[in-house]
PDB file of C-alpha atoms in Angstrom:
ATOM      1  CA  THR A   1     115.420  77.557 143.024  1.00 49.00           C
ATOM      2  CA  SER A   2     113.182  79.212 140.416  1.00 52.00           C
ATOM      3  CA  LEU A   3     111.891  82.735 140.742  1.00 50.00           C
ATOM      4  CA  LYS A   4     108.401  81.228 140.948  1.00 53.00           C
ATOM      5  CA  ASP A   5     109.393  79.237 144.036  1.00 59.00           C
ATOM      6  CA  ILE A   6     110.998  82.317 145.565  1.00 54.00           C
ATOM      7  CA  GLY A   7     107.813  84.282 144.981  1.00 56.00           C
ATOM      8  CA  MET A   8     105.638  81.644 146.609  1.00 54.00           C
ATOM      9  CA  LYS A   9     107.866  81.229 149.649  1.00 63.00           C
ATOM     10  CA  GLN A  10     108.941  84.820 150.264  1.00 80.00           C
ATOM     11  CA  LEU A  11     106.091  87.107 149.205  1.00 96.00           C
ATOM     12  CA  LYS A  12     104.028  87.805 152.293  1.00 97.00           C
ATOM     13  CA  GLY A  13     103.405  90.494 154.856  1.00 98.00           C
ATOM     14  CA  ILE A  14     103.902  94.201 154.214  1.00 98.00           C
ATOM     15  CA  ILE A  15     105.256  95.070 150.770  1.00 98.00           C
ATOM     16  CA  PRO A  16     105.086  98.857 150.220  1.00 98.00           C
ATOM     17  CA  PRO A  17     104.374 100.001 146.644  1.00 98.00           C
ATOM     18  CA  ILE A  18     106.906 102.803 146.998  1.00 98.00           C
ATOM     19  CA  VAL A  19     106.595 106.241 145.432  1.00 98.00           C
ATOM     20  CA  THR A  20     108.834 107.102 142.494  1.00 98.00           C
ATOM     21  CA  PRO A  21     111.032 110.060 143.481  1.00 98.00           C
ATOM     22  CA  PHE A  22     111.302 112.802 140.876  1.00 98.00           C
ATOM     23  CA  ASN A  23     113.425 115.930 140.811  1.00 98.00           C
ATOM     24  CA  LYS A  24     112.101 119.380 139.890  1.00 96.00           C
ATOM     25  CA  SER A  25     112.396 118.461 136.206  1.00 97.00           C
ATOM     26  CA  GLU A  26     110.220 115.392 136.869  1.00 98.00           C
ATOM     27  CA  GLU A  27     113.080 113.006 136.089  1.00 98.00           C
ATOM     28  CA  LEU A  28     113.894 109.965 138.226  1.00 98.00           C
ATOM     29  CA  ASP A  29     115.836 110.972 141.359  1.00 98.00           C
ATOM     30  CA  GLU A  30     118.007 107.926 141.962  1.00 98.00           C
ATOM     31  CA  ALA A  31     119.598 109.203 145.175  1.00 98.00           C
ATOM     32  CA  ALA A  32     116.166 109.809 146.717  1.00 98.00           C
ATOM     33  CA  LEU A  33     115.043 106.367 145.519  1.00 98.00           C
ATOM     34  CA  ARG A  34     117.959 104.713 147.273  1.00 98.00           C
ATOM     35  CA  LYS A  35     117.254 106.674 150.456  1.00 98.00           C
ATOM     36  CA  GLN A  36     113.601 105.631 150.390  1.00 98.00           C
ATOM     37  CA  ILE A  37     114.532 101.967 149.957  1.00 98.00           C
ATOM     38  CA  ARG A  38     116.939 102.169 152.900  1.00 98.00           C
ATOM     39  CA  PHE A  39     114.173 103.820 154.936  1.00 98.00           C
ATOM     40  CA  MET A  40     111.860 100.904 154.144  1.00 98.00           C
ATOM     41  CA  LEU A  41     114.505  98.253 154.850  1.00 98.00           C
ATOM     42  CA  ASP A  42     115.448  99.880 158.171  1.00 97.00           C
ATOM     43  CA  ILE A  43     111.821  99.688 159.261  1.00 97.00           C
ATOM     44  CA  GLY A  44     111.717  95.984 158.390  1.00 97.00           C
ATOM     45  CA  VAL A  45     109.375  95.685 155.413  1.00 98.00           C
ATOM     46  CA  ASP A  46     108.832  92.236 153.924  1.00 98.00           C
ATOM     47  CA  GLY A  47     109.449  93.350 150.318  1.00 98.00           C
ATOM     48  CA  VAL A  48     109.214  96.359 148.023  1.00 98.00           C
ATOM     49  CA  CYS A  49     107.086  97.026 144.960  1.00 98.00           C
ATOM     50  CA  VAL A  50     108.077  99.625 142.364  1.00 98.00           C
ATOM     51  CA  GLY A  51     106.189 101.036 139.390  1.00 98.00           C
ATOM     52  CA  GLY A  52     102.732 100.634 140.904  1.00 98.00           C
ATOM     53  CA  SER A  53      99.908 103.164 141.102  1.00 97.00           C
ATOM     54  CA  THR A  54     101.371 104.893 144.165  1.00 98.00           C
ATOM     55  CA  GLY A  55     104.628 105.119 142.219  1.00 98.00           C
ATOM     56  CA  GLN A  56     102.807 106.645 139.219  1.00 98.00           C
ATOM     57  CA  GLY A  57     103.944 103.665 137.158  1.00 98.00           C
ATOM     58  CA  TYR A  58     101.491 104.608 134.423  1.00 97.00           C
ATOM     59  CA  THR A  59     103.689 107.667 133.697  1.00 98.00           C
ATOM     60  CA  LEU A  60     106.955 105.737 133.285  1.00 98.00           C
ATOM     61  CA  SER A  61     108.575 104.936 129.967  1.00 98.00           C
ATOM     62  CA  LEU A  62     109.926 101.446 129.422  1.00 98.00           C
ATOM     63  CA  ASP A  63     113.490 102.685 129.971  1.00 98.00           C
ATOM     64  CA  GLU A  64     112.492 104.486 133.165  1.00 98.00           C
ATOM     65  CA  LEU A  65     110.792 101.378 134.535  1.00 98.00           C
ATOM     66  CA  ARG A  66     113.868  99.320 133.724  1.00 98.00           C
ATOM     67  CA  ARG A  67     116.152 101.791 135.500  1.00 98.00           C
ATOM     68  CA  LEU A  68     113.783 101.998 138.469  1.00 98.00           C
ATOM     69  CA  VAL A  69     113.921  98.226 138.912  1.00 98.00           C
ATOM     70  CA  GLU A  70     117.675  98.124 138.324  1.00 98.00           C
ATOM     71  CA  VAL A  71     118.429 100.716 141.024  1.00 98.00           C
ATOM     72  CA  THR A  72     115.966  99.084 143.405  1.00 98.00           C
ATOM     73  CA  ALA A  73     117.555  95.658 142.930  1.00 98.00           C
ATOM     74  CA  ASP A  74     121.004  97.125 143.514  1.00 98.00           C
ATOM     75  CA  GLU A  75     119.968  98.919 146.703  1.00 98.00           C
ATOM     76  CA  VAL A  76     117.898  96.034 148.082  1.00 98.00           C
ATOM     77  CA  GLY A  77     120.804  93.658 147.512  1.00 97.00           C
ATOM     78  CA  GLY A  78     118.685  90.537 147.908  1.00 96.00           C
ATOM     79  CA  LYS A  79     117.545  91.432 151.443  1.00 96.00           C
ATOM     80  CA  VAL A  80     113.842  91.292 150.532  1.00 97.00           C
ATOM     81  CA  PRO A  81     111.891  90.272 147.411  1.00 97.00           C
ATOM     82  CA  ILE A  82     111.094  92.868 144.748  1.00 98.00           C
ATOM     83  CA  VAL A  83     107.791  93.158 142.897  1.00 98.00           C
ATOM     84  CA  ALA A  84     107.918  95.104 139.611  1.00 98.00           C
ATOM     85  CA  GLY A  85     104.719  96.915 138.703  1.00 98.00           C
ATOM     86  CA  ILE A  86     103.620  96.894 135.079  1.00 98.00           C
ATOM     87  CA  ILE A  87     100.697  99.080 134.023  1.00 98.00           C
ATOM     88  CA  ALA A  88     100.105  98.506 130.321  1.00 97.00           C
ATOM     89  CA  ASN A  89      97.242  98.841 127.870  1.00 96.00           C
ATOM     90  CA  SER A  90      98.292  96.078 125.471  1.00 97.00           C
ATOM     91  CA  THR A  91      99.707  92.586 125.724  1.00 98.00           C
ATOM     92  CA  TYR A  92     102.506  93.739 123.412  1.00 98.00           C
ATOM     93  CA  ASP A  93     103.563  96.517 125.797  1.00 98.00           C
ATOM     94  CA  LEU A  94     103.131  94.254 128.818  1.00 98.00           C
ATOM     95  CA  ILE A  95     105.540  91.676 127.399  1.00 98.00           C
ATOM     96  CA  ALA A  96     108.048  94.355 126.349  1.00 98.00           C
ATOM     97  CA  ARG A  97     108.106  95.794 129.872  1.00 98.00           C
ATOM     98  CA  ALA A  98     108.377  92.362 131.458  1.00 98.00           C
ATOM     99  CA  LYS A  99     111.352  91.510 129.238  1.00 98.00           C
ATOM    100  CA  ALA A 100     112.974  94.848 130.135  1.00 98.00           C
ATOM    101  CA  VAL A 101     113.144  93.949 133.858  1.00 98.00           C
ATOM    102  CA  ARG A 102     113.693  90.201 133.711  1.00 96.00           C
ATOM    103  CA  GLU A 103     117.468  90.346 134.158  1.00 96.00           C
ATOM    104  CA  PHE A 104     117.072  91.763 137.656  1.00 97.00           C
ATOM    105  CA  ASN A 105     116.206  89.818 140.780  1.00 90.00           C
ATOM    106  CA  VAL A 106     112.427  90.261 140.524  1.00 97.00           C
ATOM    107  CA  ALA A 107     110.260  87.868 142.530  1.00 97.00           C
ATOM    108  CA  ALA A 108     107.022  88.781 140.722  1.00 98.00           C
ATOM    109  CA  LEU A 109     105.386  91.178 138.295  1.00 98.00           C
ATOM    110  CA  GLN A 110     102.369  93.153 139.509  1.00 98.00           C
ATOM    111  CA  VAL A 111     100.224  93.458 136.382  1.00 98.00           C
ATOM    112  CA  THR A 112      96.999  95.403 135.863  1.00 97.00           C
ATOM    113  CA  PRO A 113      94.210  94.463 133.509  1.00 96.00           C
ATOM    114  CA  THR A 114      94.055  96.924 130.630  1.00 94.00           C
ATOM    115  CA  TYR A 115      92.731 100.260 131.825  1.00 91.00           C
ATOM    116  CA  TYR A 116      91.644 102.227 128.778  1.00 92.00           C
ATOM    117  CA  ILE A 117      87.919 102.533 128.086  1.00 89.00           C
ATOM    118  CA  PHE A 118      87.515  99.343 126.019  1.00 92.00           C
ATOM    119  CA  LYS A 119      87.069  96.323 128.269  1.00 92.00           C
ATOM    120  CA  PRO A 120      88.262  92.968 126.857  1.00 96.00           C
ATOM    121  CA  ASP A 121      86.136  89.857 127.285  1.00 97.00           C
ATOM    122  CA  ASP A 122      87.102  87.229 129.851  1.00 97.00           C
ATOM    123  CA  LYS A 123      89.019  85.032 127.410  1.00 98.00           C
ATOM    124  CA  SER A 124      91.089  87.979 126.182  1.00 97.00           C
ATOM    125  CA  ILE A 125      91.921  88.939 129.777  1.00 97.00           C
ATOM    126  CA  LEU A 126      92.979  85.379 130.564  1.00 98.00           C
ATOM    127  CA  ASP A 127      95.113  85.259 127.407  1.00 98.00           C
ATOM    128  CA  HIS A 128      96.685  88.620 128.350  1.00 98.00           C
ATOM    129  CA  PHE A 129      98.094  87.216 131.586  1.00 98.00           C
ATOM    130  CA  LYS A 130      98.940  83.847 130.033  1.00 98.00           C
ATOM    131  CA  ALA A 131     101.014  85.520 127.308  1.00 98.00           C
ATOM    132  CA  VAL A 132     103.314  87.315 129.726  1.00 98.00           C
ATOM    133  CA  THR A 133     103.919  84.187 131.844  1.00 97.00           C
ATOM    134  CA  GLU A 134     104.923  82.361 128.646  1.00 97.00           C
ATOM    135  CA  ALA A 135     107.179  85.206 127.493  1.00 98.00           C
ATOM    136  CA  VAL A 136     109.177  85.566 130.732  1.00 97.00           C
ATOM    137  CA  ASP A 137     109.814  83.183 133.614  1.00 95.00           C
ATOM    138  CA  ILE A 138     108.580  85.589 136.279  1.00 96.00           C
ATOM    139  CA  PRO A 139     105.368  84.889 138.192  1.00 97.00           C
ATOM    140  CA  VAL A 140     102.521  87.383 137.971  1.00 98.00           C
ATOM    141  CA  ILE A 141     100.397  88.979 140.657  1.00 98.00           C
ATOM    142  CA  ILE A 142      97.236  90.372 139.083  1.00 98.00           C
ATOM    143  CA  TYR A 143      96.603  93.926 140.300  1.00 98.00           C
ATOM    144  CA  ASN A 144      92.806  93.997 140.336  1.00 97.00           C
ATOM    145  CA  VAL A 145      92.298  97.754 140.518  1.00 95.00           C
ATOM    146  CA  VAL A 146      90.803  99.151 137.302  1.00 93.00           C
ATOM    147  CA  ARG A 147      87.354 100.425 138.272  1.00 90.00           C
ATOM    148  CA  TRP A 148      85.584  99.619 134.997  1.00 89.00           C
ATOM    149  CA  ASN A 149      87.514  96.392 134.512  1.00 93.00           C
ATOM    150  CA  ILE A 150      87.288  94.704 137.922  1.00 94.00           C
ATOM    151  CA  LEU A 151      87.910  90.990 137.474  1.00 96.00           C
ATOM    152  CA  SER A 152      85.351  88.823 139.260  1.00 97.00           C
ATOM    153  CA  ALA A 153      86.289  86.125 141.729  1.00 97.00           C
ATOM    154  CA  ASP A 154      85.087  83.512 139.211  1.00 98.00           C
ATOM    155  CA  LEU A 155      87.344  84.886 136.464  1.00 98.00           C
ATOM    156  CA  LEU A 156      90.342  85.171 138.781  1.00 98.00           C
ATOM    157  CA  VAL A 157      89.902  81.555 139.925  1.00 98.00           C
ATOM    158  CA  ARG A 158      89.691  80.491 136.254  1.00 98.00           C
ATOM    159  CA  ILE A 159      92.952  82.321 135.555  1.00 98.00           C
ATOM    160  CA  PHE A 160      94.587  80.748 138.618  1.00 98.00           C
ATOM    161  CA  LEU A 161      93.615  77.275 137.410  1.00 98.00           C
ATOM    162  CA  LYS A 162      94.531  77.762 133.738  1.00 98.00           C
ATOM    163  CA  VAL A 163      97.643  79.960 134.040  1.00 98.00           C
ATOM    164  CA  PRO A 164     100.149  78.385 136.462  1.00 96.00           C
ATOM    165  CA  GLY A 165     102.461  81.394 136.133  1.00 97.00           C
ATOM    166  CA  VAL A 166      99.925  83.598 137.901  1.00 98.00           C
ATOM    167  CA  LEU A 167     100.970  83.597 141.535  1.00 97.00           C
ATOM    168  CA  GLY A 168      98.002  85.418 143.007  1.00 98.00           C
ATOM    169  CA  VAL A 169      96.183  88.719 143.162  1.00 98.00           C
ATOM    170  CA  LYS A 170      96.446  92.123 144.781  1.00 98.00           C
ATOM    171  CA  GLN A 171      92.807  92.876 145.487  1.00 97.00           C
ATOM    172  CA  SER A 172      92.184  96.597 145.400  1.00 96.00           C
ATOM    173  CA  GLY A 173      89.018  97.510 143.489  1.00 89.00           C
ATOM    174  CA  GLY A 174      85.536  96.454 144.469  1.00 84.00           C
ATOM    175  CA  GLU A 175      84.251  95.581 147.918  1.00 89.00           C
ATOM    176  CA  ILE A 176      85.999  93.576 150.621  1.00 95.00           C
ATOM    177  CA  LYS A 177      83.602  90.703 149.805  1.00 97.00           C
ATOM    178  CA  LEU A 178      85.594  90.103 146.605  1.00 97.00           C
ATOM    179  CA  LEU A 179      88.717  89.660 148.748  1.00 98.00           C
ATOM    180  CA  ALA A 180      86.782  87.372 151.092  1.00 98.00           C
ATOM    181  CA  ASP A 181      85.494  85.272 148.185  1.00 98.00           C
ATOM    182  CA  LEU A 182      89.007  84.895 146.784  1.00 98.00           C
ATOM    183  CA  LEU A 183      90.295  83.713 150.161  1.00 98.00           C
ATOM    184  CA  ILE A 184      87.629  80.986 150.117  1.00 98.00           C
ATOM    185  CA  TYR A 185      87.595  79.921 146.464  1.00 98.00           C
ATOM    186  CA  ALA A 186      91.150  80.468 145.185  1.00 98.00           C
ATOM    187  CA  PRO A 187      93.472  77.456 145.117  1.00 97.00           C
ATOM    188  CA  LYS A 188      95.394  77.227 148.384  1.00 96.00           C
ATOM    189  CA  ASP A 189      98.743  77.723 146.680  1.00 95.00           C
ATOM    190  CA  LYS A 190      97.793  81.196 145.437  1.00 97.00           C
ATOM    191  CA  LEU A 191      98.611  84.427 147.271  1.00 98.00           C
ATOM    192  CA  ILE A 192      95.839  86.905 148.032  1.00 98.00           C
ATOM    193  CA  PHE A 193      97.129  90.361 148.976  1.00 98.00           C
ATOM    194  CA  THR A 194      94.914  93.198 150.144  1.00 98.00           C
ATOM    195  CA  ALA A 195      95.029  96.774 148.934  1.00 98.00           C
ATOM    196  CA  GLN A 196      91.822  97.681 150.759  1.00 97.00           C
ATOM    197  CA  ASP A 197      93.545 100.534 152.572  1.00 98.00           C
ATOM    198  CA  ALA A 198      90.594 101.469 154.768  1.00 97.00           C
ATOM    199  CA  LEU A 199      90.127  97.851 155.839  1.00 98.00           C
ATOM    200  CA  LEU A 200      93.579  96.363 156.319  1.00 98.00           C
ATOM    201  CA  TYR A 201      92.687  95.054 159.780  1.00 98.00           C
ATOM    202  CA  PRO A 202      89.681  92.965 158.692  1.00 98.00           C
ATOM    203  CA  SER A 203      91.601  91.919 155.571  1.00 98.00           C
ATOM    204  CA  PHE A 204      94.354  90.486 157.751  1.00 98.00           C
ATOM    205  CA  MET A 205      91.785  88.942 160.099  1.00 98.00           C
ATOM    206  CA  ILE A 206      90.107  86.946 157.314  1.00 98.00           C
ATOM    207  CA  GLY A 207      93.395  85.582 156.044  1.00 98.00           C
ATOM    208  CA  ALA A 208      94.994  87.925 153.491  1.00 98.00           C
ATOM    209  CA  HIS A 209      98.614  86.943 152.918  1.00 98.00           C
ATOM    210  CA  GLY A 210      99.786  90.526 153.286  1.00 98.00           C
ATOM    211  CA  SER A 211      99.328  93.961 151.811  1.00 98.00           C
ATOM    212  CA  ILE A 212     100.741  95.878 148.855  1.00 98.00           C
ATOM    213  CA  SER A 213      98.934  99.134 149.572  1.00 98.00           C
ATOM    214  CA  ALA A 214      99.372 102.899 149.609  1.00 98.00           C
ATOM    215  CA  ASN A 215      99.174 102.956 153.406  1.00 98.00           C
ATOM    216  CA  ALA A 216     102.132 100.585 153.487  1.00 98.00           C
ATOM    217  CA  ALA A 217     104.054 103.041 151.300  1.00 98.00           C
ATOM    218  CA  ALA A 218     103.106 106.045 153.433  1.00 98.00           C
ATOM    219  CA  VAL A 219     103.338 104.577 156.945  1.00 98.00           C
ATOM    220  CA  PRO A 220     105.143 101.239 156.706  1.00 98.00           C
ATOM    221  CA  SER A 221     105.886 101.088 160.436  1.00 98.00           C
ATOM    222  CA  ALA A 222     102.180 101.319 161.279  1.00 98.00           C
ATOM    223  CA  CYS A 223     101.199  98.665 158.740  1.00 98.00           C
ATOM    224  CA  LEU A 224     103.914  96.344 160.017  1.00 98.00           C
ATOM    225  CA  ALA A 225     102.729  96.920 163.582  1.00 98.00           C
ATOM    226  CA  LEU A 226      99.164  96.054 162.533  1.00 98.00           C
ATOM    227  CA  TRP A 227     100.276  92.922 160.672  1.00 98.00           C
ATOM    228  CA  ASP A 228     102.354  91.771 163.657  1.00 97.00           C
ATOM    229  CA  ALA A 229      99.534  92.494 166.124  1.00 97.00           C
ATOM    230  CA  VAL A 230      97.041  90.428 164.109  1.00 98.00           C
ATOM    231  CA  LYS A 231      99.527  87.574 163.777  1.00 97.00           C
ATOM    232  CA  ALA A 232     100.125  87.695 167.540  1.00 97.00           C
ATOM    233  CA  GLY A 233      96.372  87.726 168.244  1.00 97.00           C
ATOM    234  CA  ASP A 234      96.632  91.080 170.030  1.00 97.00           C
ATOM    235  CA  HIS A 235      93.386  92.557 168.798  1.00 97.00           C
ATOM    236  CA  GLU A 236      93.142  95.404 171.290  1.00 98.00           C
ATOM    237  CA  ILE A 237      96.307  96.891 169.783  1.00 97.00           C
ATOM    238  CA  ALA A 238      95.251  95.936 166.244  1.00 98.00           C
ATOM    239  CA  LEU A 239      91.898  97.705 166.621  1.00 98.00           C
ATOM    240  CA  GLU A 240      93.551 100.874 167.916  1.00 98.00           C
ATOM    241  CA  LEU A 241      96.013 100.801 165.030  1.00 98.00           C
ATOM    242  CA  HIS A 242      93.118 100.310 162.613  1.00 98.00           C
ATOM    243  CA  LYS A 243      91.309 103.374 163.954  1.00 98.00           C
ATOM    244  CA  ARG A 244      94.399 105.556 163.721  1.00 98.00           C
ATOM    245  CA  LEU A 245      95.353 104.181 160.303  1.00 98.00           C
ATOM    246  CA  LEU A 246      91.863 104.881 159.000  1.00 98.00           C
ATOM    247  CA  ARG A 247      91.973 108.467 160.252  1.00 98.00           C
ATOM    248  CA  PHE A 248      95.298 108.866 158.468  1.00 98.00           C
ATOM    249  CA  TRP A 249      94.068 107.159 155.284  1.00 98.00           C
ATOM    250  CA  ASN A 250      91.117 109.532 155.131  1.00 98.00           C
ATOM    251  CA  THR A 251      93.593 112.437 154.880  1.00 98.00           C
ATOM    252  CA  ILE A 252      95.607 111.040 151.954  1.00 98.00           C
ATOM    253  CA  THR A 253      93.023 109.270 149.788  1.00 97.00           C
ATOM    254  CA  GLY A 254      91.912 111.065 146.649  1.00 94.00           C
ATOM    255  CA  ASP A 255      92.903 111.785 143.076  1.00 97.00           C
ATOM    256  CA  ASN A 256      96.365 113.031 144.115  1.00 98.00           C
ATOM    257  CA  MET A 257      96.975 110.273 146.660  1.00 98.00           C
ATOM    258  CA  PRO A 258     100.579 109.558 145.488  1.00 98.00           C
ATOM    259  CA  ALA A 259     101.418 113.230 146.122  1.00 98.00           C
ATOM    260  CA  CYS A 260      99.924 112.958 149.616  1.00 98.00           C
ATOM    261  CA  VAL A 261     101.967 109.810 150.283  1.00 98.00           C
ATOM    262  CA  LYS A 262     105.063 111.756 149.249  1.00 98.00           C
ATOM    263  CA  TYR A 263     104.202 114.511 151.715  1.00 98.00           C
ATOM    264  CA  ALA A 264     103.678 111.982 154.535  1.00 98.00           C
ATOM    265  CA  LEU A 265     107.062 110.419 153.749  1.00 98.00           C
ATOM    266  CA  SER A 266     108.750 113.824 153.743  1.00 98.00           C
ATOM    267  CA  LEU A 267     107.472 114.353 157.303  1.00 98.00           C
ATOM    268  CA  GLN A 268     109.270 111.112 158.220  1.00 98.00           C
ATOM    269  CA  GLY A 269     112.574 112.362 156.801  1.00 98.00           C
ATOM    270  CA  CYS A 270     112.172 110.734 153.397  1.00 98.00           C
ATOM    271  CA  PRO A 271     111.519 113.417 150.735  1.00 97.00           C
ATOM    272  CA  SER A 272     110.830 112.254 147.182  1.00 97.00           C
ATOM    273  CA  GLY A 273     110.046 115.363 145.187  1.00 98.00           C
ATOM    274  CA  PRO A 274     106.887 116.344 143.343  1.00 98.00           C
ATOM    275  CA  PRO A 275     104.399 114.068 141.593  1.00 98.00           C
ATOM    276  CA  ARG A 276     104.499 113.881 137.809  1.00 98.00           C
ATOM    277  CA  ARG A 277     102.069 116.296 136.210  1.00 98.00           C
ATOM    278  CA  PRO A 278      99.235 116.697 135.639  1.00 98.00           C
ATOM    279  CA  MET A 279      98.823 115.302 139.158  1.00 98.00           C
ATOM    280  CA  PRO A 280      98.865 118.232 141.595  1.00 98.00           C
ATOM    281  CA  ASP A 281     100.970 118.304 144.737  1.00 98.00           C
ATOM    282  CA  ALA A 282      99.364 117.955 148.166  1.00 98.00           C
ATOM    283  CA  THR A 283      97.372 121.115 148.843  1.00 98.00           C
ATOM    284  CA  PRO A 284      97.878 123.277 151.944  1.00 98.00           C
ATOM    285  CA  GLU A 285      94.551 121.954 153.242  1.00 98.00           C
ATOM    286  CA  GLN A 286      95.635 118.336 152.715  1.00 98.00           C
ATOM    287  CA  ARG A 287      98.968 118.980 154.420  1.00 98.00           C
ATOM    288  CA  ALA A 288      97.183 120.553 157.371  1.00 98.00           C
ATOM    289  CA  SER A 289      95.091 117.408 157.849  1.00 98.00           C
ATOM    290  CA  ILE A 290      97.831 114.862 157.084  1.00 98.00           C
ATOM    291  CA  LYS A 291     100.351 116.177 159.613  1.00 98.00           C
ATOM    292  CA  PRO A 292      98.326 115.685 162.839  1.00 98.00           C
ATOM    293  CA  ALA A 293      96.828 112.381 161.657  1.00 98.00           C
ATOM    294  CA  LEU A 294     100.321 111.086 160.903  1.00 98.00           C
ATOM    295  CA  LYS A 295     101.597 112.185 164.323  1.00 98.00           C
ATOM    296  CA  HIS A 296      98.577 110.605 166.051  1.00 98.00           C
ATOM    297  CA  LEU A 297      99.358 107.316 164.301  1.00 98.00           C
ATOM    298  CA  LEU A 298     103.134 107.234 164.618  1.00 98.00           C
ATOM    299  CA  ASP A 299     103.126 108.319 168.262  1.00 98.00           C
ATOM    300  CA  TYR A 300     101.148 105.170 169.048  1.00 98.00           C
ATOM    301  CA  VAL A 301     103.394 102.983 166.885  1.00 98.00           C
ATOM    302  CA  SER A 302     106.494 104.380 168.598  1.00 96.00           C
ATOM    303  CA  ALA A 303     105.016 103.893 172.063  1.00 95.00           C
ATOM    304  CA  ARG A 304     104.089 100.280 171.284  1.00 93.00           C
ATOM    305  CA  ALA A 305     107.528  99.576 169.818  1.00 92.00           C
ATOM    306  CA  ALA A 306     109.263 101.064 172.874  1.00 89.00           C
ATOM    307  CA  LYS A 307     107.061  99.017 175.203  1.00 86.00           C
ATOM    308  CA  SER A 308     107.353  95.713 173.378  1.00 81.00           C
ATOM    309  CA  GLY A 309     110.922  95.908 172.122  1.00 72.00           C
ATOM    310  CA  GLY A 310     109.644  94.071 169.055  1.00 57.00           C
ATOM    311  CA  ARG A 311     111.535  93.209 165.881  1.00 55.00           C
ATOM    312  CA  ARG A 312     110.101  96.120 163.934  1.00 55.00           C
ATOM    313  CA  ALA A 313     111.581  99.582 164.335  1.00 46.00           C
ATOM    314  CA  ALA A 314     109.228 102.568 164.299  1.00 41.00           C
ATOM    315  CA  LYS A 315     110.376 105.526 162.230  1.00 38.00           C
ATOM    316  CA  LYS A 316     109.267 109.092 162.858  1.00 33.00           C
TER     317      LYS A 316
END
C-alpha cells in the first residue's frame, strides 16, 4: 500500500496540529513532546500534525523539523497517521524539508503557499506544489492560510486536477464560503479539511472531512465530541458544543494564539513550555479569560462522555 493510499483512506476526523514544546532555552523538549502525543492518543484523536502554525513551524530549522517528525513517528508507533507541516518560502526549501522527513511514516505533508510579501502567479503556485509531489512520494495537503496569498477555489480545483499528488486542502483563510465551494467543486476523491475554528460545527455539517485546527490542538476532546455528535446526527449536543467551543476560541485567538494553546494544554496536565520569541507568552488577562472558558467547555464534554459511555475519553 502506498503512502498516498494510506493518506486517502486514513486521513479524516480530528487531527490536532500540536504545539511544539520548547524548554526555557527555546530548544525542542522531546520529553514534553512525547507526553503531548500520548495525551492526544489517549483522548482518541484521528491523527496528529506537527510543524504547523500552531506548532510555530515557521521558526523550525530543517534539522529541528526532521527531529520533530522522527520523535513523533516513534511515539505514535503507527497508531494514527502523521501529517508533517512544511512552511517554506521557496520551492527549493520546500523540497529540502520534504526530503528530510520522507524516511518516517508520514501520511501527508501540510504545505503552505509562499508567505513572504511577493505573491507568485497561479502557474508558479501550481508548479510549486507539483515540484514537491515529484520530488518525494508523499501526498500533499495544501494549507490555504496565507492572508495575502489565499488560493481561490478555482485555482485549488485546477491544482487538484493537474497535480495528482495533491491529496486535498486544509481551508483556513478566507470565508467559510470558500470551504463550501471546495466541497461542491473539488473532485470527490480529494479531502477538504476545515481550519475555520469559529465555525467547526457548520463546517462539519456541510461535509468537511475533518479538522486540522488550533481548537483541535487546544481542546481535542471537545472537537472529537463535536465531530462525533455531528456524525451521529445529535445536533442539540453539537450546537451546545459549538457555543462553548466558540466562547473558548474567542479567548485564545490572536497574534500569540500558539502561546494561548500551550496555556490551555497546561491546564489539562500537558505543559509544553514557552513559545519561541518574539511571540509573547499568554498574558495574565488572557489566562484569566481562558481558564473559565476552558472549564465551561470541558465540564460539558466530561458530562456527555460520562452519560454516553462513548468511545472518546474526555481529559481534564
